[in-house]
Amino acid sequence: MSERVFNFNPGPSTLPLSVLEQAQKELLNYKGTGMSIMEHSHRGKVYEEVNSETEALLKELLGVPEGYRVLFMQGGASSQFDLVPLNFLPQGAVADYILTGSFAEKAYEEAVKIGEVHIAGSTKELNYTRIVEPNEIHLSKAPAYVHITSNNTIFGTQWQDFPDFGDVPLVADMSSDILSKKIDVSKFALIYAGAQKNLGPSGVTVVIIRNDMLEKVPKSLPTMFRYDIHAKNDSLYNTPPTFSVYLVNLVLHWVKNNGGLAVMEKQNQDKAKLVYDAIDNSAGFFTGHAEKGSRSLMNITFRLPNEDLEKAFIAEASKQGLVGLKGHRSVGGIRASIYNAMPPQGCKALAELMIDFAKKNG
Ligand SMILES: *Cc1c(COP(=O)(O)O)cnc(C)c1O
């Protein structure tokens, strides 16, 4: 393939071209040190600078207030499904989970193995076509925390406004929409996100944790599972995924150079609108999975009139250099993942193909 394609993969997903080019340029000799960043000791000054700058950049871009730490961990968001209850769900306590998609369910299923869990709201019986309404949320008496999934990667729904449960710690899996828009971090006790959607490559998981949560961690927990140990050691308790963190650093610089989250948000809205308009103006040829009030700016899910047309659509898209559009098996149809790094031209090309395809096959 002579040219890069528009990559709509859900994760790992497309990265900014300029980031890949910079990584390529620096691959053999990082900043004149005569070696790759991959070859540097994680205890050396060169890597430590990458580590601390990446934490600082994330705090700056997200507007993380005083009193929080940013950690770089391993094991993906899936490990966080276990670590959150291991750290914050002691015996005798109850944790509340709001189910809005497959990953929320997985997080819930892991917590069930560890302690007592209450489902505080769910749209499972609607096949997760929308986020729960505020009046459908019923918390347990004194939850240790409430867990939500901010963007449902598989179903293509996204919380538009975050709930406020007062003093109850709010924990959010933001794997597929972190950095896509401005958020009020002060509403959250803990945010986690696997990097491979909106932050960089796979291999590192970002955790943003409020300091008072660090004090709740049981000392009896195995060392590598303890958030407080990772915080105390600036994410350098053991060897971190140095190259992944370095790439996250480059992506954060890219976001900053592009104007930060306000610009990302506007761009993401404009990009998503191109594709949603193509669905809404197709006279029923395309049907969106998500209800309009819950639509995701990151993952757009839709069906065509039948599976043969869906296959033909994916084949035609691929011919035009638009790849990774096959929907998840639990929803079927098409899923266009249009994270920060998807250029507007990619969404424009997809929307044009949709309009053209509907005209020819409708
Ligand atoms: C991709 C994804 C996960 C799983 O992440 P891993 O890093 O593969 O463990 C969890 N939650 C959400 C919302 C995701 O999009």
Short mmCIF file of C-alpha atoms in Angstrom, two decimals, residues 12 15 31 40 58 62 92 112 124 169 186 214 216 221 223 230 240 243 255 271 274 289-290 317 330 333:
data_model
loop_
_atom_site.label_atom_id
_atom_site.label_comp_id
_atom_site.label_asym_id
_atom_site.label_seq_id
_atom_site.Cartn_x
_atom_site.Cartn_y
_atom_site.Cartn_z
CA PRO A 12 -5.76 0.06 18.61
CA LEU A 15 -2.56 7.84 15.37
CA LYS A 31 17.42 13.78 21.37
CA HIS A 40 17.02 4.08 27.97
CA LEU A 58 -2.11 15.33 30.79
CA LEU A 62 -7.49 17.93 31.08
CA GLY A 92 -19.11 -5.10 54.19
CA VAL A 112 -18.82 -9.30 41.59
CA LYS A 124 -29.24 -3.76 28.83
CA PRO A 169 -16.68 8.65 44.78
CA SER A 186 -13.12 17.38 39.98
CA LEU A 214 -4.84 6.65 47.72
CA LYS A 216 -8.04 4.07 51.32
CA LEU A 221 -3.12 -5.91 48.84
CA THR A 223 2.12 -4.61 45.86
CA HIS A 230 2.38 3.36 41.93
CA PRO A 240 6.86 0.89 32.92
CA PHE A 243 7.91 3.36 24.59
CA VAL A 255 -3.25 17.78 21.05
CA LYS A 271 -16.60 15.23 12.24
CA LEU A 274 -20.89 14.64 8.86
CA HIS A 289 -27.99 2.02 16.76
CA ALA A 290 -27.81 4.80 19.35
CA ALA A 317 -15.21 1.44 1.57
CA SER A 330 -23.04 -7.81 19.32
CA GLY A 333 -23.51 -3.53 10.81
#
